[in-house]
Structures are given as C-alpha cells and as structure tokens.
Coordinates of C-alpha atoms and ligand atoms in Angstrom, one line a residue:
M1 CA -158.2 72.6 -39.9
Q2 CA -157.5 72.2 -43.4
D3 CA -157.1 76.0 -43.7
Q4 CA -154.7 76.2 -41.0
L5 CA -152.5 73.6 -42.7
R6 CA -152.7 75.5 -45.9
E7 CA -151.7 79.2 -44.3
A8 CA -148.6 76.6 -42.4
A9 CA -147.5 75.4 -45.7
R10 CA -147.6 78.8 -46.8
Q11 CA -145.7 80.5 -44.7
A12 CA -143.1 78.0 -44.7
Q13 CA -142.7 77.9 -48.2
T14 CA -142.0 82.0 -48.3
A15 CA -139.8 81.7 -45.2
I16 CA -137.6 79.0 -46.9
A17 CA -137.3 80.8 -49.7
A18 CA -136.5 83.8 -48.4
C19 CA -133.3 82.2 -46.2
Q20 CA -130.1 83.5 -47.0
T21 CA -127.4 81.9 -44.6
N22 CA -127.2 78.6 -43.0
N23 CA -128.2 80.3 -39.7
D24 CA -131.4 81.4 -41.3
I25 CA -131.8 77.4 -42.1
L26 CA -131.9 76.5 -38.4
N27 CA -134.2 78.9 -38.0
A28 CA -136.4 78.0 -40.4
R29 CA -136.7 74.2 -39.6
A30 CA -136.9 75.2 -36.1
Q31 CA -139.7 77.4 -36.5
F32 CA -141.5 75.2 -38.9
L33 CA -140.7 71.4 -37.9
G34 CA -139.5 71.8 -34.3
K35 CA -141.1 71.0 -31.6
K36 CA -143.2 74.3 -30.8
S37 CA -144.0 74.5 -34.6
L38 CA -147.3 74.9 -36.2
V39 CA -146.9 71.8 -37.6
N40 CA -146.2 70.0 -34.6
S41 CA -149.4 71.6 -32.8
L42 CA -151.7 70.4 -35.7
Y43 CA -150.7 66.7 -34.6
S44 CA -152.0 67.6 -31.2
K45 CA -155.4 68.3 -33.1
L46 CA -155.8 65.2 -34.8
K47 CA -157.3 64.3 -31.4
D48 CA -160.3 66.8 -31.9
L49 CA -161.1 65.3 -35.6
P50 CA -163.8 62.7 -35.5
D51 CA -162.2 59.0 -36.1
A52 CA -163.1 59.1 -39.8
E53 CA -160.9 61.7 -40.9
K54 CA -158.1 61.3 -38.5
P55 CA -156.2 59.2 -40.7
A56 CA -156.3 61.2 -43.9
F57 CA -155.4 64.4 -41.9
G58 CA -152.1 62.7 -40.4
Q59 CA -151.4 61.8 -43.8
L60 CA -151.6 65.5 -44.6
I61 CA -149.6 67.0 -41.6
N62 CA -147.2 64.1 -42.7
D63 CA -146.6 65.0 -46.3
L64 CA -146.3 68.5 -45.4
R65 CA -143.4 67.6 -43.4
S66 CA -141.7 65.9 -45.7
E67 CA -142.4 68.3 -48.2
L68 CA -140.7 71.2 -45.9
E69 CA -137.8 68.9 -45.2
K70 CA -137.5 68.5 -49.2
L71 CA -137.6 72.1 -49.4
L72 CA -134.9 72.9 -46.3
A73 CA -132.6 70.7 -47.9
Q74 CA -133.0 72.3 -51.5
R75 CA -132.6 76.0 -50.5
E76 CA -129.4 74.6 -48.5
K77 CA -128.0 73.2 -51.1
E78 CA -128.3 76.5 -53.2
L79 CA -127.1 78.3 -50.4
K80 CA -124.0 76.6 -50.6
E81 CA -123.5 76.7 -53.8
Q82 CA -124.5 80.5 -54.1
Q83 CA -121.2 80.4 -51.3
R84 CA -119.2 78.4 -53.6
L85 CA -119.6 80.7 -56.4
Q86 CA -118.9 83.9 -54.4
Q87 CA -115.6 82.7 -53.3
D88 CA -114.7 81.2 -56.7
A89 CA -115.5 84.8 -57.9
S90 CA -113.5 87.0 -54.9
K91 CA -110.5 84.2 -55.7
A92 CA -110.6 85.2 -59.2
Q93 CA -109.9 89.1 -58.4
D94 CA -107.6 88.3 -55.7
L95 CA -105.0 91.4 -56.4
S96 CA -102.6 89.7 -53.9
L97 CA -101.8 86.5 -55.8
P98 CA -98.4 86.7 -57.9
G99 CA -99.3 87.7 -61.5
I100 CA -98.5 85.3 -64.4
M101 CA -95.1 86.6 -66.1
P102 CA -95.5 86.4 -69.8
G103 CA -93.0 84.4 -71.2
R104 CA -89.6 86.8 -72.5
G105 CA -87.8 85.6 -75.7
S106 CA -84.5 86.6 -76.1
L107 CA -82.0 87.3 -79.2
H108 CA -80.7 84.2 -81.4
P109 CA -77.0 83.8 -80.3
L110 CA -76.3 84.5 -84.0
T111 CA -78.1 87.8 -83.9
V112 CA -75.8 88.8 -80.5
V113 CA -72.4 87.9 -82.5
R114 CA -73.4 89.0 -85.6
R115 CA -74.0 92.8 -83.6
E116 CA -70.7 92.2 -81.2
I117 CA -68.9 91.7 -84.5
E118 CA -70.5 94.8 -86.0
D119 CA -69.8 96.6 -82.7
I120 CA -66.2 95.7 -83.0
F121 CA -65.5 97.2 -86.9
M122 CA -67.6 99.9 -86.4
A123 CA -65.1 101.4 -83.6
M124 CA -62.6 100.4 -85.6
G125 CA -63.8 102.8 -88.6
F126 CA -66.2 100.6 -90.1
E127 CA -69.4 101.0 -92.0
I128 CA -72.3 98.4 -92.3
A129 CA -72.8 97.8 -96.1
E130 CA -75.6 95.7 -97.7
G131 CA -76.2 93.4 -100.4
P132 CA -79.0 91.4 -102.1
D133 CA -79.3 87.1 -101.3
I134 CA -80.1 86.7 -104.8
E135 CA -76.9 87.3 -106.9
D136 CA -75.7 87.4 -110.5
E137 CA -72.5 85.6 -111.7
F138 CA -70.6 88.4 -112.1
H139 CA -71.0 90.0 -108.6
N140 CA -71.0 86.0 -106.8
F141 CA -67.8 85.7 -109.2
D142 CA -66.7 87.2 -112.4
A143 CA -65.9 90.3 -110.4
L144 CA -64.0 88.6 -107.7
N145 CA -61.6 87.3 -110.2
T146 CA -63.2 83.9 -110.0
P147 CA -62.4 81.9 -113.7
Q148 CA -65.3 79.8 -115.6
D149 CA -63.8 76.5 -114.6
H150 CA -63.2 77.6 -110.7
P151 CA -64.8 74.8 -108.8
S152 CA -67.0 76.6 -106.6
R153 CA -68.9 77.7 -109.6
N154 CA -69.9 73.8 -110.5
L155 CA -73.7 73.3 -110.1
A156 CA -73.1 71.0 -107.4
D157 CA -72.0 73.8 -105.1
T158 CA -73.9 76.6 -105.9
F159 CA -77.5 77.0 -105.9
Y160 CA -78.5 78.5 -109.4
L161 CA -81.9 79.8 -110.4
E162 CA -83.7 79.1 -113.4
N163 CA -83.5 82.8 -114.8
G164 CA -79.4 82.6 -114.7
L165 CA -79.0 84.4 -110.9
L166 CA -77.8 82.2 -107.9
L167 CA -78.0 82.6 -104.1
R168 CA -74.4 84.5 -103.5
T169 CA -72.1 81.8 -101.8
Q170 CA -70.3 84.3 -100.1
T171 CA -70.3 87.7 -99.1
S172 CA -67.5 88.9 -101.1
T173 CA -70.1 90.2 -103.7
V174 CA -70.7 93.3 -101.2
Q175 CA -67.1 94.0 -101.6
V176 CA -68.1 94.2 -105.4
R177 CA -71.2 96.3 -105.0
T178 CA -69.4 98.5 -102.7
M179 CA -66.6 99.5 -105.1
E180 CA -68.5 99.8 -108.1
S181 CA -70.8 102.3 -106.2
F182 CA -68.3 104.2 -104.1
A183 CA -65.2 105.6 -104.5
P184 CA -62.2 105.1 -101.9
P185 CA -61.2 105.3 -99.3
I186 CA -63.6 102.7 -98.2
R187 CA -64.0 101.2 -94.7
I188 CA -67.1 98.5 -94.9
I189 CA -68.2 94.9 -93.0
S190 CA -71.2 93.1 -94.8
P191 CA -72.8 90.7 -92.6
G192 CA -75.3 88.4 -94.5
R193 CA -76.8 85.2 -95.2
C194 CA -74.9 82.8 -98.0
Y195 CA -76.0 79.5 -99.9
R196 CA -74.0 76.7 -100.8
N197 CA -74.9 72.8 -101.9
D198 CA -74.0 71.4 -98.9
K199 CA -75.0 68.7 -96.3
P200 CA -76.2 69.7 -92.7
D201 CA -73.6 68.2 -90.4
P202 CA -72.0 69.5 -87.0
S203 CA -69.7 72.3 -89.4
H204 CA -72.0 72.4 -92.4
S205 CA -75.3 74.0 -93.4
P206 CA -76.9 74.9 -96.8
V207 CA -77.9 78.3 -95.8
F208 CA -75.3 80.3 -93.2
H209 CA -73.7 83.5 -92.7
Q210 CA -70.4 84.9 -92.9
V211 CA -69.3 88.6 -92.1
E212 CA -67.0 90.2 -95.0
A213 CA -64.5 92.9 -94.0
L214 CA -63.1 95.9 -96.9
A215 CA -60.9 98.6 -96.7
V216 CA -59.7 100.6 -99.7
D217 CA -57.2 103.1 -99.1
K218 CA -53.5 104.7 -100.1
H219 CA -50.7 102.4 -98.6
L220 CA -52.6 100.0 -96.8
S221 CA -50.3 96.6 -96.3
M222 CA -50.7 93.4 -94.5
A223 CA -49.7 95.0 -91.1
D224 CA -53.2 96.9 -91.5
L225 CA -54.8 93.6 -92.5
K226 CA -53.0 91.7 -89.3
D227 CA -53.5 94.8 -87.2
T228 CA -57.5 94.7 -87.9
L229 CA -57.5 91.1 -87.6
Q230 CA -55.7 90.9 -84.1
N231 CA -57.9 94.2 -82.7
F232 CA -61.2 91.9 -83.7
A233 CA -59.7 88.8 -82.0
R234 CA -58.8 90.5 -78.6
L235 CA -62.1 92.5 -78.4
M236 CA -63.9 89.4 -79.6
F237 CA -62.6 86.7 -77.6
G238 CA -60.4 88.4 -74.7
A239 CA -57.6 90.2 -74.3
G240 CA -54.7 87.3 -74.4
M241 CA -55.7 86.2 -77.5
K242 CA -53.0 86.0 -80.3
S243 CA -53.5 85.8 -83.9
R244 CA -51.7 84.5 -87.2
I245 CA -51.9 84.6 -90.9
R246 CA -50.8 81.9 -93.1
P247 CA -50.2 81.8 -97.0
H248 CA -53.7 80.4 -98.8
F249 CA -55.0 81.0 -102.2
F250 CA -58.3 83.0 -103.0
P251 CA -59.1 84.1 -106.5
F252 CA -59.6 87.7 -105.6
T253 CA -56.8 88.6 -102.6
E254 CA -53.0 88.7 -103.6
P255 CA -51.2 87.6 -101.7
S256 CA -53.7 85.7 -99.8
A257 CA -54.0 84.2 -96.3
E258 CA -55.7 82.2 -93.6
M259 CA -56.6 84.0 -90.5
D260 CA -55.6 82.0 -87.3
I261 CA -56.5 83.0 -83.6
S262 CA -55.5 81.3 -80.9
C263 CA -57.4 78.5 -79.5
V264 CA -60.7 79.5 -77.1
S265 CA -60.4 76.3 -75.3
C266 CA -56.9 75.8 -74.0
G267 CA -55.2 79.4 -74.6
G268 CA -53.0 78.0 -77.1
H269 CA -51.4 75.6 -75.2
G270 CA -53.1 72.2 -77.2
C271 CA -56.0 70.3 -76.8
R272 CA -58.4 68.2 -78.6
I273 CA -60.7 70.8 -80.1
C274 CA -57.8 72.7 -81.8
K275 CA -55.9 69.0 -82.6
N276 CA -52.9 70.0 -80.4
S277 CA -52.0 73.1 -82.6
G278 CA -52.9 75.8 -80.2
W279 CA -55.0 77.5 -82.9
L280 CA -58.4 77.2 -84.6
E281 CA -59.3 78.6 -88.3
L282 CA -60.9 81.7 -88.5
G283 CA -61.7 82.2 -92.0
G284 CA -59.9 83.9 -95.0
A285 CA -58.6 87.3 -95.6
G286 CA -55.9 88.8 -98.2
M287 CA -54.7 92.1 -100.0
V288 CA -56.9 92.7 -103.0
D289 CA -56.2 91.4 -106.4
P290 CA -55.1 94.7 -108.4
A291 CA -57.4 92.9 -111.3
V292 CA -60.4 93.1 -108.6
L293 CA -59.7 97.1 -108.1
K294 CA -59.2 97.2 -112.1
T295 CA -62.5 95.6 -112.9
L296 CA -64.5 98.2 -110.9
G297 CA -62.4 101.1 -111.9
I298 CA -59.9 102.0 -108.9
D299 CA -56.6 102.4 -110.2
P300 CA -54.6 99.9 -108.1
E301 CA -51.5 102.4 -108.8
I302 CA -52.7 104.7 -106.2
W303 CA -55.1 102.6 -103.9
S304 CA -54.6 99.3 -102.1
G305 CA -57.1 97.1 -100.4
F306 CA -57.2 94.2 -97.5
A307 CA -60.3 92.0 -97.2
L308 CA -61.5 89.4 -94.8
G309 CA -64.4 87.0 -94.7
M310 CA -65.2 84.6 -92.0
G311 CA -68.5 82.5 -90.7
I312 CA -70.9 84.3 -88.1
E313 CA -71.9 80.5 -87.1
R314 CA -68.0 79.7 -86.1
I315 CA -67.8 82.4 -83.9
A316 CA -70.8 82.0 -82.0
M317 CA -69.4 78.2 -81.7
L318 CA -66.5 78.9 -80.6
K319 CA -67.7 81.8 -78.2
Y320 CA -70.6 79.4 -76.5
N321 CA -68.4 76.2 -77.2
I322 CA -71.8 75.5 -79.1
P323 CA -70.5 71.9 -80.4
D324 CA -72.9 71.1 -83.8
M325 CA -73.6 73.9 -85.8
R326 CA -77.1 72.7 -86.6
I327 CA -77.8 73.5 -83.1
L328 CA -78.1 77.2 -84.4
F329 CA -80.8 76.5 -86.8
E330 CA -83.4 73.9 -85.5
N331 CA -84.1 76.5 -83.3
D332 CA -85.3 74.8 -80.2
V333 CA -85.6 77.4 -77.6
R334 CA -84.4 75.2 -74.7
A335 CA -80.9 75.3 -76.3
L336 CA -80.8 78.9 -77.9
R337 CA -82.1 79.9 -74.0
Q338 CA -78.6 79.1 -72.9
F339 CA -76.3 80.8 -75.5
S340 CA -78.7 84.2 -75.6
G341 CA -76.5 86.9 -73.8
E342 CA -78.8 89.5 -74.2
S343 CA -82.5 90.0 -74.0
L344 CA -84.4 91.8 -76.3
Ligands
DAH401 N1 -65.3 84.6 -99.7 C1 -63.8 83.5 -98.7 C2 -65.1 82.2 -98.6 O1 -66.3 82.3 -99.0 C3 -63.6 84.0 -97.5 C4 -62.8 85.4 -98.0 C5 -61.5 84.9 -97.8 C6 -63.5 86.6 -97.8 C7 -60.6 86.0 -98.4 C8 -62.3 87.6 -98.2 C9 -60.9 87.4 -98.7 O2 -62.6 88.9 -98.4 O3 -60.2 88.3 -98.8 O4 -64.4 81.4 -98.9

C-alpha cells in the first residue's frame, strides 16, 4: 500500500512537471485527483487495512492530494507566466506596428534668411566673403574713416579685449579686408556675427548678425546702389515691394543714406508696424568715401564703389513677423519650429 502511494506520487509529480498547456493541466488533474484516479482508488483500499493503520494511511492520502493540488496550481501559474512572456516577446517584434519617427531638426530662421540673402546677391553677381569676429581698431574703425572721438568707439558701446583687439561691431570690416587683398572690380557680400554692448530688448541683442555688400568698379553711382536695393527688396519680400533711400551720415560713405522698404505688413498704406509712414528701415548704405578707397590703395579717381549693410535679425523679423528679437536667441524649439521655412 505504501509502495502504491509512493508510486502514485512519483508518477503524478513527473506528469505535472511535464504539462505544457492548460489542457495538460486539466488532464493531469483528472488523471491524478479525479474519480477514477489512483489516489481516489487508494481511499477504497482503506477498508482492507487493520483499524489501527487506517487513520495514518488516510492522512497520507490526504497529504498526497493536497501536495498534488499544490503542484498543479504551481505549474498552472508557471505556464501562465510563460505565455505572458511569449506574448510580450512577440509583441516587441510586431513588424506591422508603425515605427517610431525620430525627431527631425530644422534650420534656424536666421540661417534660412541668411541663405536667402546670399542666394539673392549671388544671383546679382556678388561673391561671399568672410572676416574674423575678433578684429583690430584699424579694420573696425580707422580704415573706415571713423575718427578717434566717434561715439561708437566708446568703451560703453564696443567690447574691447585685454590685448587691445575688439569684437567687431559691424561687418563693414570685411569691406576693408577685401579691398586690402583684392584689386577692383569687387562685388562681395559678407554675412556674419557682430557684437555691441547693448542690453537685450525686443530690437537689440549684444550678439547679432549683419550682412554687408560692397561693389567697387568704374563708373558706379547711387543709381547702382538704388537698383541693387530695389532688386533685393523685391526678391526678398515680394514683387510689389518698393524701396527708397534717405540722406544720412556714416563716416565711411559719402554721400550716405538710410535704406527703407515699403511696409511688409500694410504694403505702404500706413499701419501700427510702420508707425503710419508706410516705410520700414532696412539699414545703411552709401558711396564708399574716397578717403576709404585711398587708405586701402585704390585710386578714387578711377574707381568708385557703393556699400550697404543691414541686420539679418531685422530681415527675419520682418519676413516672419517676429515681434521680439530675443525669440531668435532663446532657442525654444517650439518657437523656432514655427519659422523654419526649410528643413535640413
Ligand atoms: N556698418 C553700419 C552699421 O553697422 C551699416 C552700414 C552703413 C554699412 C552704411 C554700410 C554702409 O556698408 O555703407 O550701422
């Protein structure tokens, strides 16, 4: 009897461990604990035992029953867990699911606008020239006919370095470097970073960008400057754009002018943005002062030139209707995304 019991236990343990499906578990339960099971048949054999042995053997059968119940429940749990893991694994490899799109960058609006300006001037025959951000006083001021007592040379306006150099306050420095190195005819634009000791506000930033244009040739006049400005205004802001120049003063041009374009918001009728004038200021310009040409070894009796300079931030702000320059430098991607006209 004891042997039968032990044999029943061994068989059941092996069979339960071998169960692979829920159905196997059901079958094993029926086989080992059901009505016709071996364990059940052992109960009927109790009556053949001497009375004294009955309780102990009965207890053994009961123990075996509950042991098998426990094993079945445990195996059932194991199988469920296995199934769950298998399902998860097959989910991870579900090739029919949509992919995860990587975030895509876009060009900064200042880059978009700078490239557009470059394209427009290149189409008019200008080349792109570059110069250093760290300059000396000669290239930033002296060669540009700027006297020692000019306010822009003030410590309060210009960032001077300890070694006597400075952070350029304008890209007009590249005019000087180009005329130093190349003989006319010259047609260049020089986009780049400039620095001034300004507090950031909606229209100022201590770091900003300018683009300078310079043409030196025989017989250049204000008409060429006006034509270049008008072409630029139309290509940058749209066919209906008008432009004009007004008298002004810069140390390195004579005569000097300020350039305006018709208001991008109202088309010239007058609105809040153009303070009802119909015009928006674009930058400075003029005929290169003969003194500048002479300093750089170019004979003003033979050659004449025009130059202009404008802020790239200002153009971006007009083009994209950006109310505050600081938006361009805070680099909040939610803001930048709205103005990026071109992806990488
Ligand atoms: N450099 C001037 C500025 O930063 C802008 C400028 C004015 C550039 C007249 C020019 C020019 O080339 O002819 O305010």
